[in-house]
Short mmCIF file of C-alpha atoms and ligand atoms in Angstrom, two decimals:
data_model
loop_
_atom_site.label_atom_id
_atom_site.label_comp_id
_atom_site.label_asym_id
_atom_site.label_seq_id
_atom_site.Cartn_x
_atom_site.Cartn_y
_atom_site.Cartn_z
CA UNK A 983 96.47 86.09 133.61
CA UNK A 984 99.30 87.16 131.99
CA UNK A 985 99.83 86.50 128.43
CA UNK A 986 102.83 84.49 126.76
CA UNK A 987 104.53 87.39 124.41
CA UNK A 988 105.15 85.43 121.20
CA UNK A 989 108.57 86.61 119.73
CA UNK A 990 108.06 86.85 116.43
CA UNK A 991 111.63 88.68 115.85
CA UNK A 992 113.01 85.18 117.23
CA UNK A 993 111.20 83.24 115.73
CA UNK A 994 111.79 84.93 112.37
CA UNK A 995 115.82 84.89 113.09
CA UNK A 996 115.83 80.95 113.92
CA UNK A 997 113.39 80.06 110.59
CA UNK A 998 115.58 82.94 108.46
CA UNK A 999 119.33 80.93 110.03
CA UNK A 1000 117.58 77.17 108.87
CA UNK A 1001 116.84 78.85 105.31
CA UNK A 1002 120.52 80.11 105.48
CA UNK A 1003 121.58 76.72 106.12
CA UNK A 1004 120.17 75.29 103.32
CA UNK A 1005 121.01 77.45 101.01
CA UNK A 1006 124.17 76.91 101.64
CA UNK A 1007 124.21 73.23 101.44
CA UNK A 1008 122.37 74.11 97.96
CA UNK A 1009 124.96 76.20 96.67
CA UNK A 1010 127.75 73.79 97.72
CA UNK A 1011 125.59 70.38 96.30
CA UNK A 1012 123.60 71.82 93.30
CA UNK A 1013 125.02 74.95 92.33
CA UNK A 1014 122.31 76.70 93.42
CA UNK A 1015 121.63 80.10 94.40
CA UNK A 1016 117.99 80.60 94.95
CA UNK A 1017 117.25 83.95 93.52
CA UNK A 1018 114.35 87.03 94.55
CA UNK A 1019 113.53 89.89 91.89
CA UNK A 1020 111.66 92.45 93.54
CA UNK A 1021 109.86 95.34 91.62
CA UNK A 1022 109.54 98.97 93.40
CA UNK A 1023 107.74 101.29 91.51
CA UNK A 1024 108.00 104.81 92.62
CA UNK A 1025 108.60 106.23 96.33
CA UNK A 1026 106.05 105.34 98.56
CA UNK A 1027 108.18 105.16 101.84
CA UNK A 1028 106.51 102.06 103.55
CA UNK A 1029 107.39 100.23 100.33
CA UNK A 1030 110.81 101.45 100.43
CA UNK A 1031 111.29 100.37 103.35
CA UNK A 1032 109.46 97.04 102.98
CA UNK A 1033 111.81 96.21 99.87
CA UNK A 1034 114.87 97.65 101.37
CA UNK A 1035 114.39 95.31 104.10
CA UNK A 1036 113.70 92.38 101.90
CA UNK A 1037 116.27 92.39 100.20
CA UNK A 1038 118.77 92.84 103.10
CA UNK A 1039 117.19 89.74 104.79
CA UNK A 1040 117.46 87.86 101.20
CA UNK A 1041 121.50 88.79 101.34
CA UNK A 1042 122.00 87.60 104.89
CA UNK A 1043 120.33 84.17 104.23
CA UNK A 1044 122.51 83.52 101.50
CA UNK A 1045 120.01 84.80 98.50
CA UNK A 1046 120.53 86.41 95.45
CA UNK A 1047 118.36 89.49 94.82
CA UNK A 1048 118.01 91.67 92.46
CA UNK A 1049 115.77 94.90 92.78
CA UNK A 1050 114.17 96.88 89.58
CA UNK A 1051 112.68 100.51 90.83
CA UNK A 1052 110.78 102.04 88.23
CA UNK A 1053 109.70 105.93 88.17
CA UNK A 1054 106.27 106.65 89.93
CA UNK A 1055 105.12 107.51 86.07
CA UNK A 1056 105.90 103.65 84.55
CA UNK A 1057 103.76 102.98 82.14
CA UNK A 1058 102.09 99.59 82.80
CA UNK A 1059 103.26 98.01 79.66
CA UNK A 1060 106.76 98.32 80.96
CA UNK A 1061 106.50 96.91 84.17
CA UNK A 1062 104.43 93.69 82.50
CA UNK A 1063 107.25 93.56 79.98
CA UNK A 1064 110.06 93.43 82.54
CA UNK A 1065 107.97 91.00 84.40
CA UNK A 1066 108.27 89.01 81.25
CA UNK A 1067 111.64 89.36 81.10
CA UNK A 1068 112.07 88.31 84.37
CA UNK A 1069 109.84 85.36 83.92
CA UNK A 1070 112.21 84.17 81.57
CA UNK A 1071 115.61 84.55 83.57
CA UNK A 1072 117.49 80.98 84.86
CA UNK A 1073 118.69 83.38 88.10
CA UNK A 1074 115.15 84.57 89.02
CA UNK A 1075 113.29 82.14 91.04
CA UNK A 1076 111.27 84.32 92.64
CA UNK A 1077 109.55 87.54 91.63
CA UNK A 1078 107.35 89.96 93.68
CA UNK A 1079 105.88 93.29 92.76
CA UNK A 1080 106.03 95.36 95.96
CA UNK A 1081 102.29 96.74 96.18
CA UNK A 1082 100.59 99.40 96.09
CA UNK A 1083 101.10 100.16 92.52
CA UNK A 1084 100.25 103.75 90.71
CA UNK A 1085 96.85 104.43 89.48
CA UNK A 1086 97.86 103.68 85.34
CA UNK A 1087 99.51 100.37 86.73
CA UNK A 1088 96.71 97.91 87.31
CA UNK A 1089 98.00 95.04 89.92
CA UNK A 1090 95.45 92.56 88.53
CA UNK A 1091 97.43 93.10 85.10
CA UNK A 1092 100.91 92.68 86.56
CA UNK A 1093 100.56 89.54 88.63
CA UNK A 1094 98.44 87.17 86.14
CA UNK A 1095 101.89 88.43 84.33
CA UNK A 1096 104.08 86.65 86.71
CA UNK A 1097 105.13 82.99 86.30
CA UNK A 1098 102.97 80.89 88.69
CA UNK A 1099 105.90 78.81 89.40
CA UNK A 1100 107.61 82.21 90.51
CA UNK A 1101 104.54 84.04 91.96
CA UNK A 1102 106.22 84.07 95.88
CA UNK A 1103 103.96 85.99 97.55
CA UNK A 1104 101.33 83.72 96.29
CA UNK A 1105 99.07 86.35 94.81
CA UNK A 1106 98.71 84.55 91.11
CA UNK A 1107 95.00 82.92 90.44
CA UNK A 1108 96.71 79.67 89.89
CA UNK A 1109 98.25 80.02 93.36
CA UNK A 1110 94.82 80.99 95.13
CA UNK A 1111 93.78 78.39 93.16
CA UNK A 1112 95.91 75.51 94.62
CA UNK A 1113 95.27 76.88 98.09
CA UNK A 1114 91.10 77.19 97.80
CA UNK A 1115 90.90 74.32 96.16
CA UNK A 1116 93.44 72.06 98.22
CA UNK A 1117 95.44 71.21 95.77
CA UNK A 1118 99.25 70.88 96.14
CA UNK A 1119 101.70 73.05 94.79
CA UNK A 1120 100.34 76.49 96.11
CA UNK A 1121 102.87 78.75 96.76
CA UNK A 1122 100.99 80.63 99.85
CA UNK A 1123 100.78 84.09 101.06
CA UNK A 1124 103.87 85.20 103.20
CA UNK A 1125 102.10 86.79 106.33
CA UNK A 1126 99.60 84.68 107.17
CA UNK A 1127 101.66 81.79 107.00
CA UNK A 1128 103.95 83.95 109.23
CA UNK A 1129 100.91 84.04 111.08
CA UNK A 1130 100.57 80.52 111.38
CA UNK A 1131 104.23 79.48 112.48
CA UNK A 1132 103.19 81.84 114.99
CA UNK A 1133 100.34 80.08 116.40
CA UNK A 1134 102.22 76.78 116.21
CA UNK A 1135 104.70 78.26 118.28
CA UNK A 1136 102.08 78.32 121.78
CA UNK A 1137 99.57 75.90 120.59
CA UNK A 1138 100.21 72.78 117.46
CA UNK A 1139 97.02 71.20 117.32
CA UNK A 1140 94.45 73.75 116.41
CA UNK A 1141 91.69 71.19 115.90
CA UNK A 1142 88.31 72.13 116.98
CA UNK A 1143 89.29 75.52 117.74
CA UNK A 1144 86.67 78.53 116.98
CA UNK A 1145 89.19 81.09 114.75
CA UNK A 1146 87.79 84.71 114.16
CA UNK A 1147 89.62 86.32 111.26
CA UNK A 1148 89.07 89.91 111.46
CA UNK A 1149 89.07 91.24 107.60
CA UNK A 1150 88.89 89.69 104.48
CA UNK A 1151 91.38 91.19 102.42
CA UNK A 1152 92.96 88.52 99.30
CA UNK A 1153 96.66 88.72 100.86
CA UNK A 1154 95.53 88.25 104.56
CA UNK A 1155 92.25 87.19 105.85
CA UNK A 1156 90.98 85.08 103.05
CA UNK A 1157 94.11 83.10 103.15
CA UNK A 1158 94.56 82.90 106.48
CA UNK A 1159 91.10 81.71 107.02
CA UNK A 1160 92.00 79.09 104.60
CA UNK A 1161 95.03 78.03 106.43
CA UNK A 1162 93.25 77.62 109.53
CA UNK A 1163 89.93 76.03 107.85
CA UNK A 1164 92.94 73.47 106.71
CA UNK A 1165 93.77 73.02 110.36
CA UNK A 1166 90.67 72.08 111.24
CA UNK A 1167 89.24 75.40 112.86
CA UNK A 1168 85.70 76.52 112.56
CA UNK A 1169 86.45 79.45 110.99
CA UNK A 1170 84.54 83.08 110.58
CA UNK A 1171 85.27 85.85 108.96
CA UNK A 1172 84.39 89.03 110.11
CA UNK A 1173 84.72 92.70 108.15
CA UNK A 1174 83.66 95.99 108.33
CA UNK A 1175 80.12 95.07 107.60
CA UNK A 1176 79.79 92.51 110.16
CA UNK A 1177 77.13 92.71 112.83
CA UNK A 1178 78.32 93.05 116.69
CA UNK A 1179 81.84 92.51 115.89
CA UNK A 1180 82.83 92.46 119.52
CA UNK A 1181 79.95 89.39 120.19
CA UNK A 1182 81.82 87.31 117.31
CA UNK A 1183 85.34 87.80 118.68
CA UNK A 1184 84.81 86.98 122.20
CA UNK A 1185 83.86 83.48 120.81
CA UNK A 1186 87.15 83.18 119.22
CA UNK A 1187 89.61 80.51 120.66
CA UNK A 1188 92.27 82.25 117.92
CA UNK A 1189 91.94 85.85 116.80
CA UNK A 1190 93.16 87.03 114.02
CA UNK A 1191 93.22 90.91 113.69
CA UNK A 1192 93.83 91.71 110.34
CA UNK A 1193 92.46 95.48 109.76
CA UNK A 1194 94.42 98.41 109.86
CA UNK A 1195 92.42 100.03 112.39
CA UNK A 1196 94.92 101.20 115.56
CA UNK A 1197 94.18 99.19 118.50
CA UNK A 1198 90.60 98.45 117.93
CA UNK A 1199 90.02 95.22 119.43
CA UNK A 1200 89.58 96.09 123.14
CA UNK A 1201 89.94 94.06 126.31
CA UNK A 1202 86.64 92.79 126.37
CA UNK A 1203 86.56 91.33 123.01
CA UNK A 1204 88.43 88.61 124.04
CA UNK A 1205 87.94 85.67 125.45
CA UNK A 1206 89.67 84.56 128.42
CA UNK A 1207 92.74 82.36 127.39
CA UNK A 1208 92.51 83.09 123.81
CA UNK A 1209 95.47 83.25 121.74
CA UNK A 1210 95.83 86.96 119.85
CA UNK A 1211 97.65 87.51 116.85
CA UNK A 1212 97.91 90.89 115.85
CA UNK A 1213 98.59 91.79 111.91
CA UNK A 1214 97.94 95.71 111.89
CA UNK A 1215 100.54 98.19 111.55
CA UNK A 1216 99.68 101.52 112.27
CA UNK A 1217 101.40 104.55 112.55
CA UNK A 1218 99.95 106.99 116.02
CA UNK A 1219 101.19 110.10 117.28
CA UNK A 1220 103.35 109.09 120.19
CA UNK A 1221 102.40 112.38 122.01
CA UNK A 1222 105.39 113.50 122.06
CA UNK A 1223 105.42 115.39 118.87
CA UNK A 1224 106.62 112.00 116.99
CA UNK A 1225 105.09 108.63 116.00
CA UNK A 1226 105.03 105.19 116.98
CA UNK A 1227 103.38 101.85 115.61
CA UNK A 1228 100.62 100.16 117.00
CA UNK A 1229 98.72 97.07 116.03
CA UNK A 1230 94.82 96.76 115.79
CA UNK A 1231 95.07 95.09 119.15
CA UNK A 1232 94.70 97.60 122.54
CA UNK A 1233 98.17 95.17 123.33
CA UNK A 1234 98.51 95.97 127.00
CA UNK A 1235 94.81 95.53 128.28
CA UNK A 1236 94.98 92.15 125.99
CA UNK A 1237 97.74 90.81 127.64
CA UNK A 1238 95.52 90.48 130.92
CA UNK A 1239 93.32 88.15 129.40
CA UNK A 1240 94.55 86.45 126.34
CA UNK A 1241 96.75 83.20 126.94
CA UNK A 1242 99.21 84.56 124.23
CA UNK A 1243 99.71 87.51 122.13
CA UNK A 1244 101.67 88.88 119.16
CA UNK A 1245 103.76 92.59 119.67
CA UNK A 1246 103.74 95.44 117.03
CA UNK A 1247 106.33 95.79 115.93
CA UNK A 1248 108.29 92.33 116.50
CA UNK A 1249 105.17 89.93 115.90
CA UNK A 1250 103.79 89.11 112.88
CA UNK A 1251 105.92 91.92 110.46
CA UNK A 1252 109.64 89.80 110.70
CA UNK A 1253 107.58 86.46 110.11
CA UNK A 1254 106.11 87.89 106.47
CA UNK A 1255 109.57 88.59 105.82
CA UNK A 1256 111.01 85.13 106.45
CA UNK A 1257 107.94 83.27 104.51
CA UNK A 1258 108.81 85.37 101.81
CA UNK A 1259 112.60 83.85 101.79
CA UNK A 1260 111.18 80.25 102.44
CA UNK A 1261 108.94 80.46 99.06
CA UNK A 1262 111.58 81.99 97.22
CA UNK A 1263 113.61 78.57 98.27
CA UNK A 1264 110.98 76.29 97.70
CA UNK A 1265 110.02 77.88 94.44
CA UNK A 1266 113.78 77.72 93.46
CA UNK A 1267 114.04 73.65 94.41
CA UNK A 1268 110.65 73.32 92.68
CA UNK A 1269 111.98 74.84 89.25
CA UNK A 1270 115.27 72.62 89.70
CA UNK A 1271 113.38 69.64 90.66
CA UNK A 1272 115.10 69.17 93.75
CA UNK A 1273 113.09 67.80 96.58
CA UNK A 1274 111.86 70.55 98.69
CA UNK A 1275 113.94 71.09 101.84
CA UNK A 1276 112.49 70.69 105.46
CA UNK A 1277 113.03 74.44 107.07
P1 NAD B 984 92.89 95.81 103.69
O1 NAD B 984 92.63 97.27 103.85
O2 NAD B 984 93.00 95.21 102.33
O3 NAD B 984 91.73 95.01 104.44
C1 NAD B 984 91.26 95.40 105.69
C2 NAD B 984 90.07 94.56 106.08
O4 NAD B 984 89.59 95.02 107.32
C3 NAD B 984 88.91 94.64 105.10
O5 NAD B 984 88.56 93.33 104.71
C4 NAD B 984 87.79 95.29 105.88
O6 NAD B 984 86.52 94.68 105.63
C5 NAD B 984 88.19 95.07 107.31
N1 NAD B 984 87.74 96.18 108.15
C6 NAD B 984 87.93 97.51 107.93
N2 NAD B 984 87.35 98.21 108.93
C7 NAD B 984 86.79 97.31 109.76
C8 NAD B 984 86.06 97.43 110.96
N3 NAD B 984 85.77 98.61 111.49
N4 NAD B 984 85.64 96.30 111.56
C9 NAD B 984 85.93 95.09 111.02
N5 NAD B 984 86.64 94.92 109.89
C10 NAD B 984 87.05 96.02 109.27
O7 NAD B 984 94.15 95.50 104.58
P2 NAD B 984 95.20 94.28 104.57
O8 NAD B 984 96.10 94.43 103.43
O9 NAD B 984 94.49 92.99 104.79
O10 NAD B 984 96.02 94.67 105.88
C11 NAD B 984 95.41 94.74 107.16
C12 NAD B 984 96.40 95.28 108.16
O11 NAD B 984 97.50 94.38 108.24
C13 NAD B 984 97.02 96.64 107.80
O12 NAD B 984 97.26 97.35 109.00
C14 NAD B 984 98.32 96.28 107.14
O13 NAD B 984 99.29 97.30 107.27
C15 NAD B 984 98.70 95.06 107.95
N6 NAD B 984 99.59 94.14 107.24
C16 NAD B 984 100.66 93.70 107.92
C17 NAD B 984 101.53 92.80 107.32
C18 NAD B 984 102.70 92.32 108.10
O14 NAD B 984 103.63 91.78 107.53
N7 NAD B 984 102.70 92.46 109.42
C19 NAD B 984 101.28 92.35 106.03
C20 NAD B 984 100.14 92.77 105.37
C21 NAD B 984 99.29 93.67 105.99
#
């Protein structure tokens, strides 16, 4: 068997273009321009790069962004302060602290500061809330609903299906668990203290490999047919004196046996991205009281 490659750079690029769309038609029929504030504190280069990038893909869909950086040494009065601020602004719909924050910062502290209504990467209590609790009106974490689209993209009807969430951290595998418990999956979650972690993820129908661990789910822990998504990013020498990124998935023994299976890079990483722009649109419509657009 050879697995289906799921695209997640195309898929990303056709659900970033519908978000373009409509934003357009929202400028043009509402005067509105949804809007992302994103907060950088200090120089941690995967953040840079992660908020560079954000806000590049906000400005090609047609989004206003704004971003604050703050100096490495912020106190954490200041940040919570200009999250205020930005809390109360008309042209902020959106606001999202890039993480990981400094040691004197505490993130607990800064994102019960953000406006639930404006909390896009879904991080607030009130948000979890909604989510755990199925009620509506959660705005819901970026990757693994990037995660999702991608499963919907080889299979729609996840019904039945045994899901194996590998890691339980608050912005991936507890939500993404939820997600899929939502879908109707019987659902586990395994970590690093779970017993015979191969056993439990060759019963998976859906995998979800969501540890930061390069390439760590081998061949063998999968069962035939499955369908592999794959949220690591890791950074390994590429032997030749330089580096390369690999996901937590060993990708090319996988692809012999799983029925599809998510690249890194071009899987999961551009999908987190677009979710990101789709909350800040449906938190802007939300705030307006605008019916929330189909994209
Ligand atoms: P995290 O460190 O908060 O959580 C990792 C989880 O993995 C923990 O729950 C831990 O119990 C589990 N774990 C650790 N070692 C294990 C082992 N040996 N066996 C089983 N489980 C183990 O990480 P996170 O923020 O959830 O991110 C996980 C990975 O996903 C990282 O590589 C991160 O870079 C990546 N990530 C990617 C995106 C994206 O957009 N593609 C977004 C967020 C995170």
């Amino acid at each position: 068997m050879t697995a289906t490659v799921i695209d997640g750079k195309a898929i990303a690029a056709a659900l970033v273009a519908g978000i373009a769309k409509t934003v357009e038609r929202l400028v043009l029929t509402q005067r509105l321009t949804p809007g992302l504030a994103v907060v950088l504190i200090g120089d941690n280069p995967a953040s840079t790069v992660y908020v560079r990038n954000k806000v590049k893909q906000c400005e090609l869909a047609g989004l206003r962004s704004q971003l604050h950086h703050l100096p490495a040494d912020v106190r954490e009065d200041d940040v919570i302060n200009l999250v205020r601020g930005l809390n109360g602004r008309d042209d902020v719909h959106g606001i999202l602290v890039q993480l990981p924050l400094p040691p004197q910062v505490r993130a607990a502290a800064v994102i019960e500061t953000i406006d639930p209504a404006k909390d896009v990467d879904g991080f607030h209590v009130v948000n979890v809330g909604r989510l755990f609790g199925g009620l509506p009106g959660a705005l819901v974490p970026c990757t693994p609903q990037g995660c999702l689209h991608l499963i919907f993209s080889v299979r729609r009807d996840l019904s039945g299906l045994a899901a194996v969430v590998i890691g339980r951290s608050s912005i991936v595998g507890k939500p993404m668990a939820q997600l899929l418990l939502d879908e109707n999956c019987t659902v586990t979650i395994a970590h690093s203290r779970s017993a015979d972690l191969p056993a439990i993820c060759r019963g998976a129908d859906l995998l979800i490999a969501a540890v930061g661990r390069p390439q760590m789910v081998r061949q063998d822990w999968i069962k035939p047919g499955a369908i592999v998504i794959d949220v690591g990013i890791n950074r390994v020498a590429d032997g030749r004196g330089g580096s390369r990124l690999v996901g937590d998935v060993d990708f090319a023994a996988a692809l012999t046996v799983a029925s599809a299976i998510t690249p890194v890079p071009g899987g999961v990483g551009p999908m987190t991205v677009a979710l990101l722009l789709r909350n800040t649109l449906i938190a802007a419509c939300r705030q307006r009281g605008i019916d929330e657009p189909e994209v």
